[in-house]
Short mmCIF file of C-alpha atoms in Angstrom, two decimals:
data_model
loop_
_atom_site.label_atom_id
_atom_site.label_comp_id
_atom_site.label_asym_id
_atom_site.label_seq_id
_atom_site.Cartn_x
_atom_site.Cartn_y
_atom_site.Cartn_z
CA MET A 1 -27.53 -62.97 85.67
CA LYS A 2 -29.82 -60.21 84.32
CA GLU A 3 -27.55 -57.59 85.77
CA THR A 4 -24.56 -59.19 84.05
CA LEU A 5 -26.47 -59.37 80.75
CA PHE A 6 -27.43 -55.71 81.04
CA LYS A 7 -23.80 -54.74 81.62
CA ILE A 8 -22.72 -56.73 78.57
CA LYS A 9 -25.38 -55.05 76.39
CA SER A 10 -24.44 -51.67 77.78
CA MET A 11 -20.78 -52.31 77.02
CA ARG A 12 -21.70 -53.41 73.48
CA LYS A 13 -23.66 -50.18 72.93
CA ILE A 14 -20.80 -48.12 74.28
CA SER A 15 -18.34 -49.98 72.04
CA LEU A 16 -20.64 -49.51 69.04
CA ASN A 17 -20.97 -45.79 69.74
CA ILE A 18 -17.22 -45.43 70.13
CA GLY A 19 -16.73 -47.32 66.84
CA LEU A 20 -19.21 -45.10 65.03
CA LEU A 21 -17.54 -42.06 66.48
CA ILE A 22 -14.12 -43.23 65.31
CA MET A 23 -15.52 -44.01 61.83
CA GLY A 24 -17.11 -40.58 61.71
CA LEU A 25 -13.87 -38.91 62.64
CA VAL A 26 -12.04 -40.92 59.97
CA VAL A 27 -14.58 -39.89 57.33
CA LEU A 28 -14.48 -36.31 58.56
CA PHE A 29 -10.69 -36.12 58.37
CA SER A 30 -10.67 -37.92 55.00
CA CYS A 31 -13.16 -35.43 53.54
CA THR A 32 -11.38 -32.50 55.09
CA GLU A 33 -8.11 -33.53 53.43
CA TYR A 34 -9.60 -33.24 49.91
CA GLN A 35 -12.12 -30.47 50.51
CA ILE A 36 -11.92 -27.47 48.22
CA PRO A 37 -10.20 -24.68 50.14
CA GLU A 38 -12.78 -22.40 51.70
CA GLU A 39 -11.34 -19.26 50.07
CA VAL A 40 -12.00 -20.78 46.62
CA LEU A 41 -15.74 -21.09 47.24
CA ILE A 42 -16.62 -17.47 46.65
CA ASP A 43 -19.83 -17.50 44.62
CA GLY A 44 -21.45 -20.74 43.59
CA ASP A 45 -23.98 -18.82 41.51
CA ARG A 46 -21.36 -17.94 38.90
CA ALA A 47 -20.63 -20.81 36.56
CA ASN A 48 -17.24 -22.42 36.28
CA VAL A 49 -16.49 -22.29 32.56
CA VAL A 50 -13.79 -24.98 32.79
CA ASP A 51 -14.96 -28.06 30.85
CA ASN A 52 -13.51 -31.51 30.20
CA ALA A 53 -10.57 -30.98 32.53
CA VAL A 54 -8.02 -33.81 32.63
CA THR A 55 -4.51 -34.38 33.88
CA VAL A 56 -1.81 -35.75 31.59
CA LYS A 57 1.25 -37.38 33.11
CA GLY A 58 4.67 -36.51 31.79
CA PRO A 59 8.16 -37.30 33.02
CA ASN A 60 8.30 -35.67 36.46
CA SER A 61 5.43 -33.47 35.30
CA ILE A 62 1.66 -33.07 35.22
CA GLU A 63 -0.14 -31.07 32.56
CA ILE A 64 -3.69 -29.90 33.18
CA GLN A 65 -5.72 -29.66 29.99
CA TYR A 66 -9.24 -28.30 29.64
CA ALA A 67 -11.66 -26.38 27.45
CA LEU A 68 -13.59 -23.18 28.19
CA SER A 69 -17.33 -23.09 27.53
CA THR A 70 -17.10 -19.29 27.19
CA THR A 71 -14.67 -16.46 27.85
CA GLU A 72 -17.30 -13.72 28.20
CA GLU A 73 -16.56 -11.56 31.26
CA VAL A 74 -13.91 -14.08 32.35
CA ASP A 75 -10.68 -12.52 33.70
CA TYR A 76 -8.62 -15.68 34.21
CA ILE A 77 -8.66 -19.28 35.42
CA GLU A 78 -7.21 -19.80 38.89
CA CYS A 79 -5.38 -23.07 39.65
CA THR A 80 -4.73 -23.67 43.36
CA SER A 81 -2.61 -26.53 44.72
CA ASP A 82 0.21 -27.34 47.15
CA LEU A 83 2.44 -25.96 44.41
CA GLY A 84 0.90 -22.51 44.82
CA THR A 85 -1.80 -20.45 43.12
CA HIS A 86 -1.39 -19.66 39.44
CA ASN A 87 -3.57 -17.43 37.26
CA ILE A 88 -4.00 -18.80 33.74
CA SER A 89 -4.92 -16.50 30.84
CA VAL A 90 -8.20 -17.15 29.04
CA ASN A 91 -6.11 -17.48 25.88
CA SER A 92 -4.59 -20.68 27.26
CA THR A 93 -6.21 -24.00 28.09
CA THR A 94 -3.25 -25.79 29.68
CA LYS A 95 -1.06 -25.52 32.76
CA ARG A 96 2.07 -27.63 33.10
CA TYR A 97 3.90 -28.37 36.35
CA GLU A 98 7.48 -29.59 36.06
CA PHE A 99 10.06 -31.30 38.29
CA LEU A 100 7.50 -33.15 40.42
CA ASP A 101 8.02 -36.21 42.64
CA PRO A 102 6.42 -39.30 41.02
CA ALA A 103 5.84 -40.80 44.49
CA LEU A 104 3.40 -38.01 45.51
CA GLU A 105 -0.16 -37.31 44.51
CA TYR A 106 -0.98 -33.72 43.66
CA THR A 107 -4.44 -32.15 43.92
CA PHE A 108 -5.48 -29.12 41.85
CA TYR A 109 -8.55 -26.84 42.15
CA LEU A 110 -9.62 -24.88 39.06
CA SER A 111 -11.91 -21.85 39.46
CA THR A 112 -13.22 -19.24 37.06
CA VAL A 113 -12.46 -15.65 38.12
CA TYR A 114 -14.65 -13.02 36.49
CA THR A 115 -13.72 -9.45 35.60
CA ASN A 116 -15.83 -8.13 38.50
CA GLY A 117 -13.72 -10.14 40.97
CA VAL A 118 -16.28 -12.90 41.59
CA LYS A 119 -14.91 -16.44 41.70
CA SER A 120 -16.85 -19.62 40.88
CA GLU A 121 -16.84 -22.95 42.66
CA ALA A 122 -13.80 -25.04 41.86
CA ILE A 123 -13.42 -28.42 40.27
CA MET A 124 -10.84 -30.83 41.68
CA LEU A 125 -8.28 -32.92 39.83
CA SER A 126 -5.71 -35.31 41.32
CA SER A 127 -2.76 -37.03 39.69
CA THR A 128 0.75 -38.30 40.17
CA ALA A 129 3.65 -37.33 37.92
CA GLY A 130 5.17 -39.76 35.44
CA GLU A 131 8.43 -41.53 36.04
CA PHE A 132 11.70 -39.78 35.32
CA VAL A 133 12.97 -39.95 31.73
CA PRO A 134 16.39 -38.35 31.16
CA ASN A 135 16.79 -35.41 28.78
CA VAL A 136 20.07 -35.83 26.91
CA VAL A 137 20.16 -32.16 25.80
CA THR A 138 23.04 -30.35 27.52
CA ASN A 139 25.01 -27.10 27.08
CA LEU A 140 21.92 -25.42 25.64
CA GLU A 141 22.39 -21.90 24.26
CA ALA A 142 20.55 -19.46 21.99
CA VAL A 143 22.49 -17.11 19.70
CA VAL A 144 20.80 -14.08 18.11
CA ILE A 145 22.23 -13.17 14.69
CA ASP A 146 21.67 -9.73 13.09
CA ASN A 147 18.56 -9.25 15.21
CA LYS A 148 16.55 -11.42 12.83
CA HIS A 149 17.88 -14.99 13.20
CA ILE A 150 18.05 -17.27 16.26
CA GLU A 151 20.34 -20.29 16.38
CA ILE A 152 19.64 -22.94 19.03
CA LYS A 153 22.79 -24.92 19.86
CA TYR A 154 23.37 -27.85 22.24
CA THR A 155 25.20 -31.12 22.74
CA LEU A 156 23.77 -34.59 23.44
CA SER A 157 25.07 -36.51 26.45
CA ASP A 158 23.88 -39.81 24.92
CA ARG A 159 22.27 -40.82 21.61
CA GLU A 160 21.37 -44.42 22.49
CA GLY A 161 17.66 -45.06 22.09
CA VAL A 162 16.99 -41.44 21.11
CA ASP A 163 14.60 -40.90 18.19
CA TYR A 164 14.76 -37.10 17.92
CA ILE A 165 14.88 -33.83 19.86
CA GLU A 166 11.63 -31.87 19.85
CA CYS A 167 12.03 -28.07 19.83
CA LYS A 168 8.81 -26.21 20.59
CA SER A 169 8.37 -22.43 20.49
CA ASP A 170 6.12 -19.65 19.20
CA LEU A 171 7.87 -20.18 15.87
CA GLY A 172 6.46 -23.71 15.66
CA THR A 173 7.46 -27.25 16.62
CA THR A 174 10.41 -28.91 14.88
CA ASN A 175 11.74 -32.44 15.30
CA ILE A 176 15.55 -32.45 15.10
CA SER A 177 17.25 -35.72 14.18
CA ASN A 178 19.62 -37.21 16.77
CA ASP A 179 22.64 -36.63 14.55
CA GLN A 180 22.10 -32.84 14.66
CA THR A 181 23.02 -30.48 17.48
CA GLY A 182 20.96 -27.40 16.74
CA ILE A 183 18.50 -25.53 14.58
CA LEU A 184 18.50 -22.10 12.89
CA TYR A 185 15.37 -19.94 12.79
CA GLN A 186 15.81 -17.40 9.99
CA ASP A 187 14.22 -14.04 9.10
CA ILE A 188 12.08 -13.61 12.22
CA GLU A 189 9.61 -10.84 11.39
CA LEU A 190 8.36 -9.73 14.83
CA SER A 191 10.33 -8.32 17.75
CA GLY A 192 9.93 -10.05 21.10
CA LEU A 193 11.14 -12.61 23.62
CA TYR A 194 11.03 -16.15 22.24
CA ASN A 195 11.04 -19.24 24.48
CA PHE A 196 12.35 -22.61 23.24
CA LYS A 197 11.61 -25.94 24.96
CA LEU A 198 13.73 -28.95 23.96
CA THR A 199 12.48 -32.46 24.81
CA THR A 200 14.20 -35.81 24.20
CA VAL A 201 11.87 -38.28 22.45
CA TYR A 202 12.95 -41.94 22.58
CA LEU A 203 12.38 -44.72 20.07
CA ASN A 204 9.96 -46.44 22.52
CA GLY A 205 7.81 -43.29 22.68
CA ASP A 206 9.03 -42.05 26.07
CA ARG A 207 9.43 -38.29 26.44
CA SER A 208 11.72 -36.49 28.85
CA ASP A 209 11.08 -33.23 30.63
CA TYR A 210 12.19 -30.20 28.62
CA ARG A 211 15.14 -27.86 28.74
CA SER A 212 14.13 -24.24 28.28
CA ILE A 213 15.95 -21.17 26.97
CA ASN A 214 14.93 -17.65 25.91
CA ALA A 215 16.18 -15.34 23.17
CA ARG A 216 15.08 -11.79 22.34
CA VAL A 217 15.13 -10.18 18.90
CA GLU A 218 14.48 -6.53 18.07
CA VAL A 219 13.56 -6.44 14.40
CA PRO A 220 14.26 -2.98 12.91
CA ILE A 221 11.13 -1.07 11.97
CA VAL A 222 10.94 -0.71 8.19
CA LYS A 223 9.19 2.44 7.05
CA GLN A 224 6.34 1.62 4.71
CA ILE A 225 6.76 3.04 1.22
CA LEU A 226 3.41 4.78 0.89
CA PRO A 227 2.95 7.90 -1.27
CA VAL A 228 0.95 10.89 -0.06
CA LEU A 229 -0.30 11.32 -3.61
CA HIS A 230 -0.85 8.56 -6.15
CA TYR A 231 -2.72 8.85 -9.44
CA ASN A 232 -3.02 5.80 -11.69
CA PHE A 233 -5.30 7.63 -14.19
CA GLU A 234 -7.47 4.59 -14.85
CA ASN A 235 -10.14 6.92 -16.25
CA SER A 236 -10.13 8.56 -12.82
CA LEU A 237 -8.59 11.57 -11.04
CA ILE A 238 -8.94 10.05 -7.56
CA ASN A 239 -5.94 10.13 -5.21
CA ASP A 240 -4.96 6.70 -3.86
CA GLY A 241 -2.30 8.21 -1.58
CA THR A 242 -2.38 8.67 2.18
CA VAL A 243 -3.72 12.26 2.19
CA GLY A 244 -6.98 10.96 0.71
CA ILE A 245 -9.56 13.26 -0.84
CA ALA A 246 -7.45 16.40 -0.27
CA GLY A 247 -5.31 15.10 -3.10
CA ASN A 248 -8.14 14.40 -5.55
CA LEU A 249 -7.57 16.17 -8.85
CA SER A 250 -9.75 18.65 -10.73
CA VAL A 251 -9.47 19.70 -14.36
CA ALA A 252 -8.64 23.35 -15.01
CA SER A 253 -11.60 25.57 -15.77
CA GLY A 254 -12.72 25.08 -19.37
CA GLY A 255 -10.64 21.93 -19.79
CA THR A 256 -11.71 18.32 -20.28
CA ALA A 257 -10.16 15.18 -18.81
CA THR A 258 -8.93 12.99 -21.66
CA TYR A 259 -7.24 9.60 -21.50
CA ILE A 260 -5.11 7.45 -23.79
CA SER A 261 -4.09 3.80 -23.69
CA HIS A 262 -0.97 2.80 -21.81
CA GLY A 263 -0.07 -0.86 -21.47
CA SER A 264 -3.03 -2.73 -20.03
CA GLY A 265 -4.67 0.45 -18.70
CA SER A 266 -5.01 4.14 -19.40
CA ALA A 267 -2.97 7.33 -18.95
CA TYR A 268 -3.86 11.01 -18.85
CA GLU A 269 -3.50 13.02 -22.06
CA GLY A 270 -2.56 16.67 -21.81
CA THR A 271 -3.89 19.27 -24.20
CA ILE A 272 -3.03 22.93 -24.69
CA ASN A 273 -6.23 24.24 -26.26
CA PRO A 274 -8.22 24.11 -24.14
CA ALA A 275 -5.73 23.63 -21.29
CA ASN A 276 -6.59 20.59 -19.18
CA HIS A 277 -3.87 20.70 -16.53
CA LEU A 278 -4.85 19.25 -13.14
CA THR A 279 -4.94 20.74 -9.64
CA SER A 280 -5.60 19.60 -6.07
CA THR A 281 -6.20 21.43 -2.79
CA TRP A 282 -3.37 19.59 -1.01
CA GLY A 283 -0.72 22.14 -0.03
CA GLY A 284 2.32 20.16 -1.11
CA ILE A 285 5.63 19.67 0.68
CA THR A 286 7.13 22.85 2.07
CA GLY A 287 10.48 24.22 3.17
CA ASN A 288 13.43 21.95 2.52
CA SER A 289 11.63 18.80 3.72
CA GLU A 290 12.39 15.42 2.16
CA ARG A 291 10.34 14.53 -0.92
CA THR A 292 10.11 12.30 -3.97
CA ILE A 293 8.16 12.76 -7.22
CA THR A 294 7.83 9.93 -9.76
CA ALA A 295 5.90 9.58 -13.03
CA TRP A 296 5.81 7.86 -16.39
CA VAL A 297 5.73 10.32 -19.31
CA LYS A 298 5.56 10.16 -23.09
CA ILE A 299 6.45 13.48 -24.68
CA SER A 300 5.96 14.89 -28.12
CA ASN A 301 8.81 16.60 -29.92
CA ASN A 302 7.60 20.09 -29.05
CA THR A 303 10.63 22.21 -28.20
CA SER A 304 8.91 25.59 -28.20
CA ILE A 305 8.08 25.74 -24.50
CA VAL A 306 8.75 24.20 -21.07
CA ARG A 307 6.36 21.34 -20.22
CA PRO A 308 5.51 21.00 -16.49
CA ILE A 309 4.97 17.50 -15.06
CA VAL A 310 4.37 17.90 -11.30
CA GLY A 311 4.97 20.86 -9.03
CA PHE A 312 3.99 22.74 -5.90
CA GLY A 313 4.90 26.01 -4.21
CA SER A 314 4.97 29.52 -5.69
CA ARG A 315 7.02 32.70 -5.60
CA PRO A 316 4.79 35.57 -4.44
CA LYS A 317 4.10 37.98 -7.28
CA GLY A 318 6.51 40.86 -7.49
CA THR A 319 9.36 39.16 -5.63
CA GLU A 320 12.54 37.86 -7.17
CA ALA A 321 13.64 35.40 -4.47
CA ASN A 322 14.39 31.93 -5.79
CA GLY A 323 13.57 28.60 -4.17
CA LYS A 324 9.88 29.19 -3.43
CA ARG A 325 8.56 26.54 -5.78
CA TYR A 326 9.61 23.00 -6.68
CA ASN A 327 8.62 21.74 -10.13
CA LEU A 328 9.58 18.70 -12.17
CA VAL A 329 9.44 19.73 -15.84
CA ILE A 330 10.58 18.85 -19.37
CA SER A 331 12.76 21.62 -20.77
CA LYS A 332 12.62 23.01 -24.30
CA THR A 333 15.48 20.66 -25.13
CA ASN A 334 13.46 17.60 -23.94
CA GLN A 335 15.61 17.28 -20.80
CA LEU A 336 14.24 16.38 -17.37
CA THR A 337 14.68 19.39 -15.09
CA ILE A 338 14.00 20.38 -11.50
CA SER A 339 12.90 24.02 -11.70
CA ILE A 340 13.14 26.24 -8.62
CA GLN A 341 11.78 29.58 -9.82
CA GLY A 342 13.87 30.17 -12.89
CA VAL A 343 16.91 28.19 -11.81
CA GLY A 344 17.47 24.51 -11.26
CA SER A 345 19.23 21.35 -12.37
CA THR A 346 18.92 19.45 -15.66
CA PHE A 347 19.48 15.80 -16.53
CA THR A 348 22.18 15.40 -19.18
CA ASP A 349 20.51 13.14 -21.75
CA PRO A 350 17.23 14.28 -23.36
CA LEU A 351 14.09 12.12 -23.27
CA ILE A 352 13.11 10.33 -26.48
CA PRO A 353 9.80 11.66 -27.89
CA GLY A 354 7.02 9.08 -28.29
CA VAL A 355 8.58 6.62 -25.79
CA TRP A 356 7.20 5.98 -22.30
CA THR A 357 9.96 6.97 -19.84
CA PHE A 358 10.17 6.77 -16.04
CA VAL A 359 11.21 10.07 -14.43
CA ALA A 360 11.78 11.00 -10.78
CA VAL A 361 13.35 13.51 -8.43
CA THR A 362 14.26 13.13 -4.76
CA HIS A 363 15.37 15.69 -2.17
CA ASP A 364 17.16 14.62 1.00
CA GLY A 365 16.05 17.43 3.34
CA THR A 366 19.19 19.59 3.09
CA ASP A 367 19.03 23.34 2.41
CA TYR A 368 20.33 23.44 -1.15
CA LEU A 369 19.67 22.10 -4.63
CA SER A 370 22.66 19.78 -4.23
CA GLY A 371 20.37 17.62 -2.08
CA SER A 372 18.14 16.84 -5.09
CA VAL A 373 18.73 13.96 -7.52
CA LEU A 374 17.06 13.56 -10.94
CA TYR A 375 16.41 10.05 -12.29
CA VAL A 376 15.53 8.75 -15.75
CA GLY A 377 14.82 5.09 -16.45
CA ASN A 378 13.15 2.44 -18.52
CA SER A 379 11.83 -0.91 -17.39
CA ASN A 380 15.33 -2.32 -16.85
CA SER A 381 17.68 0.40 -15.66
CA LEU A 382 17.65 3.67 -13.75
CA VAL A 383 20.23 6.48 -13.89
CA GLY A 384 20.50 9.30 -11.35
CA GLU A 385 22.25 12.69 -11.53
CA ARG A 386 22.67 14.86 -8.43
CA GLY A 387 22.37 18.63 -8.48
CA THR A 388 25.68 20.32 -7.87
CA ASP A 389 24.65 23.88 -6.95
CA GLU A 390 25.14 24.62 -3.26
CA THR A 391 23.87 28.21 -3.45
CA ILE A 392 20.30 27.64 -4.66
CA VAL A 393 18.14 27.39 -1.54
CA ILE A 394 15.22 24.95 -1.30
CA ASN A 395 12.41 26.74 0.56
CA THR A 396 9.14 25.64 -1.03
CA VAL A 397 6.20 27.87 -0.07
CA ASN A 398 2.69 26.56 0.48
CA ASN A 399 0.60 28.43 -2.04
CA SER A 400 -2.50 30.01 -0.47
CA ASN A 401 -4.37 29.62 -3.76
CA PRO A 402 -6.80 26.64 -3.79
CA GLU A 403 -4.96 25.31 -6.85
CA ASN A 404 -1.94 24.01 -4.95
CA THR A 405 -0.39 20.81 -6.26
CA LEU A 406 -0.30 20.98 -10.04
CA ILE A 407 0.07 18.34 -12.75
CA GLY A 408 0.84 19.87 -16.14
CA GLY A 409 1.11 23.36 -14.69
CA GLN A 410 3.19 25.62 -12.43
CA TRP A 411 2.87 28.92 -10.61
CA LYS A 412 5.07 31.63 -12.06
CA GLY A 413 5.27 35.03 -10.42
CA GLY A 414 1.85 34.55 -8.85
CA ASP A 415 0.20 33.52 -12.14
CA LEU A 416 -0.83 29.99 -13.09
CA PHE A 417 1.22 28.90 -16.08
CA HIS A 418 0.18 25.61 -17.64
CA GLY A 419 2.75 25.38 -20.44
CA THR A 420 1.98 22.89 -23.18
CA PHE A 421 1.63 20.05 -20.70
CA ILE A 422 2.51 16.75 -22.42
CA ASN A 423 0.76 17.70 -25.64
CA ASP A 424 0.22 14.78 -28.03
CA GLY A 425 1.70 12.55 -25.33
CA GLY A 426 0.69 11.40 -21.88
CA ILE A 427 1.45 11.08 -18.17
CA ASP A 428 0.79 8.08 -15.94
CA ASP A 429 1.23 6.72 -12.40
CA VAL A 430 2.20 9.98 -10.73
CA ARG A 431 3.40 9.58 -7.13
CA VAL A 432 4.54 12.05 -4.47
CA TYR A 433 6.24 10.84 -1.25
CA ASP A 434 7.03 12.91 1.83
CA PHE A 435 10.46 11.33 2.18
CA ALA A 436 13.40 10.66 -0.13
CA LEU A 437 13.29 7.21 -1.69
CA THR A 438 16.54 5.37 -2.21
CA GLU A 439 17.64 4.41 -5.70
CA GLN A 440 16.70 0.80 -4.95
CA GLN A 441 13.23 1.85 -3.82
CA LEU A 442 12.80 3.93 -6.97
CA LEU A 443 13.87 0.95 -9.06
CA GLU A 444 11.21 -1.16 -7.35
CA VAL A 445 8.54 1.49 -8.03
CA MET A 446 9.60 1.71 -11.67
CA GLN A 447 9.67 -2.04 -12.24
CA SER A 448 6.35 -2.61 -10.45
CA THR A 449 4.58 -0.10 -12.72
CA ALA A 450 6.33 -0.63 -16.05
CA GLY A 451 3.90 -1.30 -18.88
CA GLN A 452 0.82 -0.64 -16.78
#
């Protein structure tokens, strides 16, 4: 009897041990199934900056959303799952997985990877995908127009129960009514590859997966219209152009800077005795390179001498070669003239004394005077006249004298000749560009400065 009882107790203990062993194996295998992969556990001492991570179900999709407590020294966020390993930029806080089976559960491990290669412990998220919701968008295409517009076009396989089509891209999110079959994005300013995701949204709030399409635009680079020299003469001789202080003006020795009113501001007043023409140390534009000179002038009716406006370059003293300088002047007959060492081109109609007038000259980079165009305008209109001489060579020389670019003066045979400047008148908003402005660009400069 005792022996039988002992055997029964022994069998119970063996059974209990076997049961505990089986339970332990079950727990072990259960834990092993959801353990964080060993290769993810690199350095538990470095913090995982992923906070508030959640999964959001979508139709046949799961989106992981989270916040980052910091991005300092963080290279990227690594997301490891049966779907593969994906590196997520620190500039993003979401990762979406599409075309998933709603019957399966997916497990994701998120780790922080630092710039030194160290990886933090991971956090685990599990979720199933939402049920399938059909996307009625079909025949999706993207058409690029003039490299600045993108038209998204599609057809709808069914409109029943559809509220709208959501189109999401870097250009924003737009809800398109179900009676439309596309959207036009106009005047895109930046070149690049644009991705568009179109989702069907139903009246009951259900959302489908999205259809995706890309389109690339290459927006032409527009050259900024910035002058190398710009003087607004608001009681100042400072250069606001791109060459900076090298273009700052100085008054000729013995002269005094004087200003007069012009519109809502001031303009520079030229005087002959003492001469107060202006100079800068900037060397000017040389050779036959493109250029533009603009200014507002008000002249007096002094027809006894040529009146220089803006000029640079010089003919070396004792030589007779033309083309070494390039000066915009008012002739003795009050006509706007481009003077190239004694020869040049003159605008037909004279300027009206006592009236503020916009004047300009451009040169297109060709060898001869025929590449230069003189312009005269008022606040409303601008008229241009091209030089016709194809024998006068443009070869502006950089004067070695410190007094290079001149306003109200010009170099003549190696001597500085200031003329009568704009005596009893004024000059305002002088600009020099190192390229030839178009007539439309000149019109914009004129209209933007009229009356100032």
